[in-house]
Amino acid sequence: MEILAFGVQSDEKPLIEKAFAGLHDIRCLDVFLNKDTAPIAAGYEIISTSVNADLGSHVLQTLAAGGTQMIAQRSTGFNNIDLDVAERLALRVARVSSYSPHSVAEFAWTLAMAVNRRIVRAVSRTRDFDFRLDGLLGRDMHGRTAGVVGTGKIGEAFTRIAHGFGMDLLGWDVAENPACAALGMRYVDKERLFAESDLISLHVPLLSATQHIIGGEALSVMKDDAILVNSSRGGLVDTRALVTELRAGRFTGVGLDVYEAEAGLFYVDKSMEGIDDDTLARLVTFPNVIVTSHQAYYTRDAVEQIIDATVQNVTDYLAGRRSDNVLVPEVPAHEGPSGPSLSRRAP
C-alpha cells in the first residue's frame, strides 16, 4: 500500500522513508494539507499530516470523497481537526499521544534564557563587531519563582530544569503531579501563579477551557518584569492583548514558539512576500520578544518517536486494532489480518 504524507520537512523525509521501508511505500510531499491540496490525496486510503494541516470540514469531505479512510497525524495536538465531521464521515483519525517531553521543555528554557540574557541582540551586535554590553543586562534565575501552567510530562520536565536552577516552584493543573510536588512545587490558583511568578511557562493543551488562558486579565496581574514562554499552543495566549501590554513597556521578555494564527505562515518561507498579519508583524518588532516557528519538538529523538508512533498507528489500522492514539474510531470497513476494524464508539 502507498501512503501519502503531507507537510514533510527535508530533515524529516529520510527518517520517514527509513521507518516505513519494507512495510509500505510512502510518498512524501513538502506541501501542507489544506483545501487547495486535499485533492492530491484522491485514491490514497491512508494519509499522514503535520500539526499545521487544515483538517476542517471542507478538507475532510474532500478526503473522504477521494477514498481516504485513515488520517495519521504526526503530532500530539489535534485542535486543527474537526473530529465531529471526521466521525460522521467514518474517518479514523489517530495522533501521536506522546513523544520526548525533554525536546519541548528544553526549548522552552532556551527561549526563556535567550530573552533573559538578550542573546539575539548580542549575536546581532557581535556580527557587526559591536561589543558593547549596554542593554544586555539579564538576571539570575536562581532564587526566583517559576510558574508552570500544566504539569504533565512536558511540564514536569520543565520543572526539573527549574529545580536545577534553584528556583521556587509554583504550579497549576487540574490534577497535581506527585513528581513535581516532590521537587517542592506548590500548587496554587492561576491568579496567584500569574501574580507571583518571575517566569511563566505554558504546558497545557488547547481546549475551550484553556483558550486565551493568558488574556488581558492574566497579563494585567503579572509582574512588569516577568518572562512569559509559550511552547504549547498559540491559542493559549491572546496575542492582541499581549501586544497591548508590550507597547506599554511591560515584561522582561516573551518567548513564543507558537502563535494563534500560525496556520499558513509557520513552516513556509514568506521572506520575499511578507505577511498580512498585522499582529504578528508588530509582535516581532519588540526587542524583548522572540518568535520561533513551532520548532520546540524538532529534535531527532522526538521526530523519530513521532514517526515510529505514526508507523504503529498505520499498522494498527490495517490490523483492525484500536489504540489510545485513536481520536475517532472508524466504521468497520477494512479487513486486516486480524479481521474487520473495530466498530465506532467513543474514544
XYZ file of C-alpha atoms in Angstrom:
347
model
C 0.000 0.000 0.000
C 1.239 3.528 -0.772
C 0.719 6.141 1.931
C 0.697 9.875 1.238
C 2.416 12.144 3.777
C 1.759 15.896 3.725
C 3.962 18.635 5.188
C 7.166 16.619 5.386
C 10.236 18.676 6.276
C 13.507 17.957 4.466
C 15.127 16.761 7.716
C 12.139 14.534 8.380
C 11.875 12.850 4.970
C 14.766 10.333 5.259
C 13.589 9.346 8.735
C 10.050 8.673 7.485
C 11.260 6.719 4.471
C 13.545 4.612 6.660
C 10.786 3.877 9.195
C 8.324 2.737 6.517
C 10.911 0.799 4.475
C 9.872 -2.822 3.995
C 6.380 -2.122 5.297
C 4.687 0.255 2.888
C 5.594 2.668 0.138
C 5.346 6.259 1.261
C 5.120 9.372 -0.882
C 6.363 12.463 0.951
C 5.155 15.935 -0.003
C 6.508 19.201 1.348
C 3.157 20.920 0.771
C 0.731 21.161 3.655
C -2.756 19.736 3.615
C -5.426 22.375 3.017
C -8.461 22.877 0.816
C -6.251 23.502 -2.225
C -4.015 20.449 -1.780
C -6.608 17.974 -0.465
C -7.493 16.678 -3.976
C -3.941 15.296 -4.248
C -4.975 12.616 -1.734
C -7.557 11.088 -4.080
C -7.027 7.333 -4.252
C -4.981 7.125 -1.045
C -6.659 5.111 1.696
C -4.156 6.340 4.298
C -2.627 9.782 4.594
C -0.338 11.332 7.195
C -0.485 15.000 8.160
C 1.555 17.532 10.086
C 0.447 19.669 13.001
C -0.488 22.652 10.830
C -2.670 20.735 8.397
C -6.162 22.063 7.783
C -8.467 19.204 8.708
C -11.659 21.190 8.843
C -14.997 20.143 7.422
C -14.281 21.043 3.782
C -10.935 19.225 3.680
C -12.287 16.150 5.462
C -15.163 15.899 2.999
C -12.730 16.139 0.086
C -10.561 13.401 1.587
C -13.497 11.082 2.234
C -14.852 11.625 -1.294
C -11.428 10.705 -2.669
C -11.337 7.395 -0.815
C -9.277 8.266 2.257
C -10.258 6.232 5.296
C -7.435 6.839 7.755
C -5.560 10.002 8.827
C -2.382 9.613 10.865
C -1.419 12.988 12.282
C 2.242 13.371 13.232
C 1.638 15.436 16.349
C 0.087 15.334 19.787
C -2.212 18.306 19.311
C -5.410 17.897 17.314
C -7.151 21.263 17.631
C -6.803 21.555 13.826
C -9.144 18.588 13.259
C -12.950 18.719 13.164
C -13.458 15.420 14.964
C -17.247 15.551 14.749
C -17.104 15.731 10.947
C -14.432 13.037 10.830
C -16.644 10.731 12.852
C -19.659 11.455 10.673
C -17.588 10.606 7.588
C -16.313 7.389 9.218
C -12.697 8.546 9.020
C -10.292 7.038 11.513
C -8.053 9.746 12.950
C -5.009 8.909 15.048
C -2.398 11.116 16.629
C 0.889 10.669 18.484
C -0.153 10.823 22.120
C 3.356 11.377 23.456
C 6.990 11.802 22.498
C 10.140 13.097 24.183
C 8.970 15.708 26.702
C 12.551 16.898 27.020
C 12.573 18.300 23.473
C 9.852 20.849 24.270
C 10.896 21.529 27.874
C 14.500 22.199 26.888
C 13.409 24.505 24.072
C 11.102 26.416 26.413
C 14.098 27.020 28.644
C 16.136 28.048 25.602
C 13.555 30.738 24.854
C 13.437 31.850 28.486
C 17.196 32.254 28.766
C 17.509 33.815 25.314
C 15.132 36.662 26.217
C 16.540 36.963 29.727
C 20.160 37.309 28.563
C 19.345 39.173 25.327
C 21.089 36.543 23.223
C 19.574 37.522 19.860
C 20.524 41.166 20.295
C 24.020 40.232 21.483
C 24.675 37.980 18.486
C 23.355 40.608 16.092
C 25.746 43.159 17.588
C 28.837 40.994 17.535
C 28.240 40.133 13.880
C 28.678 43.874 13.295
C 31.723 43.897 15.626
C 29.779 45.886 18.201
C 30.935 44.505 21.552
C 29.132 46.863 23.936
C 27.142 45.466 26.851
C 24.624 48.310 27.003
C 21.073 46.933 27.026
C 22.157 43.307 27.590
C 21.691 43.198 31.359
C 19.982 39.965 32.421
C 19.261 38.432 35.822
C 19.862 35.206 37.693
C 17.122 32.604 37.636
C 18.414 31.155 40.912
C 16.146 32.110 43.781
C 13.378 33.430 41.581
C 9.932 31.881 41.052
C 8.938 29.715 38.106
C 5.234 29.304 37.409
C 4.410 26.172 35.427
C 0.960 26.099 33.856
C 0.324 22.424 33.135
C 2.440 19.837 34.920
C 2.110 16.779 32.708
C 5.143 15.125 31.166
C 6.482 18.267 29.491
C 5.627 20.494 32.442
C 7.370 18.054 34.750
C 10.499 18.088 32.563
C 10.436 21.906 32.598
C 10.004 21.856 36.383
C 13.020 19.595 36.868
C 15.179 22.072 34.969
C 13.771 24.959 37.024
C 14.570 22.988 40.172
C 18.123 22.582 38.898
C 18.381 26.370 38.608
C 17.385 26.611 42.270
C 14.048 28.310 41.645
C 10.943 28.397 43.798
C 8.205 26.428 42.054
C 4.537 27.237 41.605
C 2.229 25.005 39.577
C -1.309 24.940 38.267
C -3.139 21.989 36.736
C -6.418 20.154 37.072
C -4.528 17.387 38.863
C -1.316 17.591 40.869
C 1.769 15.720 39.675
C 3.416 13.972 42.666
C 6.813 14.151 40.956
C 6.561 17.940 40.780
C 5.329 18.176 44.367
C 8.338 16.107 45.436
C 10.573 18.791 43.918
C 8.946 21.374 46.183
C 6.280 22.680 43.810
C 3.336 24.397 45.478
C 0.058 24.143 43.567
C -1.877 27.406 43.610
C -4.703 29.025 41.666
C -3.891 30.595 38.299
C -4.258 34.157 39.541
C -1.676 33.685 42.284
C 0.703 31.934 39.895
C 0.462 34.783 37.389
C 0.958 37.420 40.085
C 3.926 35.860 41.890
C 5.958 34.206 39.135
C 9.079 35.724 37.587
C 8.964 33.163 34.790
C 5.715 31.655 33.458
C 5.774 28.720 31.052
C 2.698 27.192 29.411
C 2.339 23.424 29.008
C -1.400 22.767 28.700
C -3.343 21.591 25.626
C -5.579 23.965 23.699
C -9.149 23.291 24.810
C -12.181 25.504 25.234
C -11.219 25.871 28.901
C -7.666 26.968 28.091
C -8.341 29.195 25.061
C -6.708 32.561 25.886
C -5.776 31.387 29.369
C -3.267 34.213 29.057
C -5.623 37.053 28.220
C -5.901 40.672 29.252
C -6.831 39.887 32.858
C -3.993 37.392 33.357
C -1.462 39.701 31.725
C -2.558 42.625 33.894
C -1.684 40.839 37.144
C 1.729 39.602 36.008
C 4.864 41.325 37.220
C 6.084 44.103 34.947
C 9.444 42.336 34.672
C 8.065 38.806 34.215
C 9.160 36.429 31.447
C 6.414 34.584 29.543
C 7.112 31.483 27.438
C 4.635 29.563 25.294
C 5.820 26.375 23.594
C 2.458 24.602 23.694
C -0.328 26.034 21.507
C -0.723 29.537 20.147
C -4.354 29.880 21.166
C -3.397 29.840 24.837
C -2.314 33.475 24.501
C -4.468 36.394 23.417
C -1.814 37.917 21.172
C -3.529 41.277 20.702
C -3.771 41.708 24.465
C -0.111 40.733 24.742
C 0.897 43.344 22.154
C -1.005 45.983 24.125
C 0.977 45.154 27.267
C 4.281 45.082 25.379
C 3.563 48.510 23.903
C 3.171 49.754 27.474
C 6.748 48.635 28.139
C 5.907 45.614 30.270
C 7.762 42.299 30.639
C 11.434 41.463 30.625
C 10.850 39.097 27.743
C 8.404 36.921 25.862
C 9.360 33.728 24.041
C 6.761 32.279 21.683
C 7.275 29.100 19.699
C 3.612 29.067 18.709
C 1.140 31.668 17.503
C -2.650 31.506 17.434
C -2.860 32.327 13.704
C 0.226 30.355 12.650
C -1.571 28.119 10.117
C -0.495 29.093 6.624
C 2.507 31.008 7.973
C 4.685 28.718 10.038
C 6.844 26.252 8.073
C 6.503 28.461 4.962
C 9.037 30.918 3.512
C 7.337 34.322 3.424
C 10.553 36.335 3.268
C 10.038 37.503 -0.307
C 6.375 38.452 0.003
C 5.829 39.497 3.586
C 2.705 38.765 5.628
C -0.640 40.484 6.034
C -0.938 39.591 9.725
C -0.513 42.979 11.417
C -0.499 41.468 14.914
C 2.372 39.104 14.209
C 4.231 41.786 12.262
C 4.010 44.097 15.279
C 4.907 41.351 17.723
C 8.253 40.544 16.126
C 9.340 44.200 16.246
C 9.636 44.242 20.046
C 13.269 43.845 21.119
C 12.287 41.750 24.135
C 10.272 39.223 22.099
C 11.488 36.083 20.334
C 9.156 34.225 17.967
C 10.153 30.838 16.547
C 8.128 28.728 14.140
C 6.758 25.832 16.206
C 10.068 24.004 16.437
C 10.195 23.069 20.123
C 9.508 19.406 19.317
C 12.050 19.367 16.485
C 14.846 17.150 17.785
C 15.953 13.949 16.120
C 14.910 11.992 19.219
C 11.375 13.385 19.254
C 10.858 13.217 15.478
C 11.935 9.572 15.395
C 9.493 8.771 18.207
C 6.705 10.610 16.384
C 7.398 8.702 13.171
C 7.596 5.342 14.971
C 4.221 6.043 16.603
C 2.775 7.002 13.204
C 4.004 3.735 11.686
C 2.374 1.867 14.574
C -0.885 3.787 14.091
C -0.960 2.722 10.444
C -0.099 -0.866 11.374
C -2.875 -0.955 13.976
C -5.397 0.399 11.491
C -4.548 -2.230 8.895
C -4.700 -4.954 11.535
C -8.087 -3.795 12.810
C -6.666 -2.804 16.186
C -7.512 0.265 18.234
C -5.012 2.066 20.464
C -5.146 5.063 22.780
C -3.812 7.163 19.903
C -7.125 6.896 18.052
C -9.218 10.048 18.306
C -12.090 8.913 16.088
C -12.906 5.211 15.619
C -13.852 4.044 12.173
C -16.929 2.237 10.948
C -15.923 -1.373 10.136
C -14.539 -1.174 6.631
C -11.037 -2.515 6.390
C -10.371 -6.253 6.598
C -6.943 -6.531 8.176
C -5.044 -9.660 9.192
C -6.982 -9.759 12.414
C -10.375 -9.334 10.788
C -12.606 -6.284 10.411
C -11.886 -2.957 12.093
C -13.376 -2.139 15.450
C -16.825 -0.630 15.472
C -17.469 3.026 16.056
C -17.604 4.038 19.689
C -16.468 6.952 21.803
C -12.696 7.283 22.069
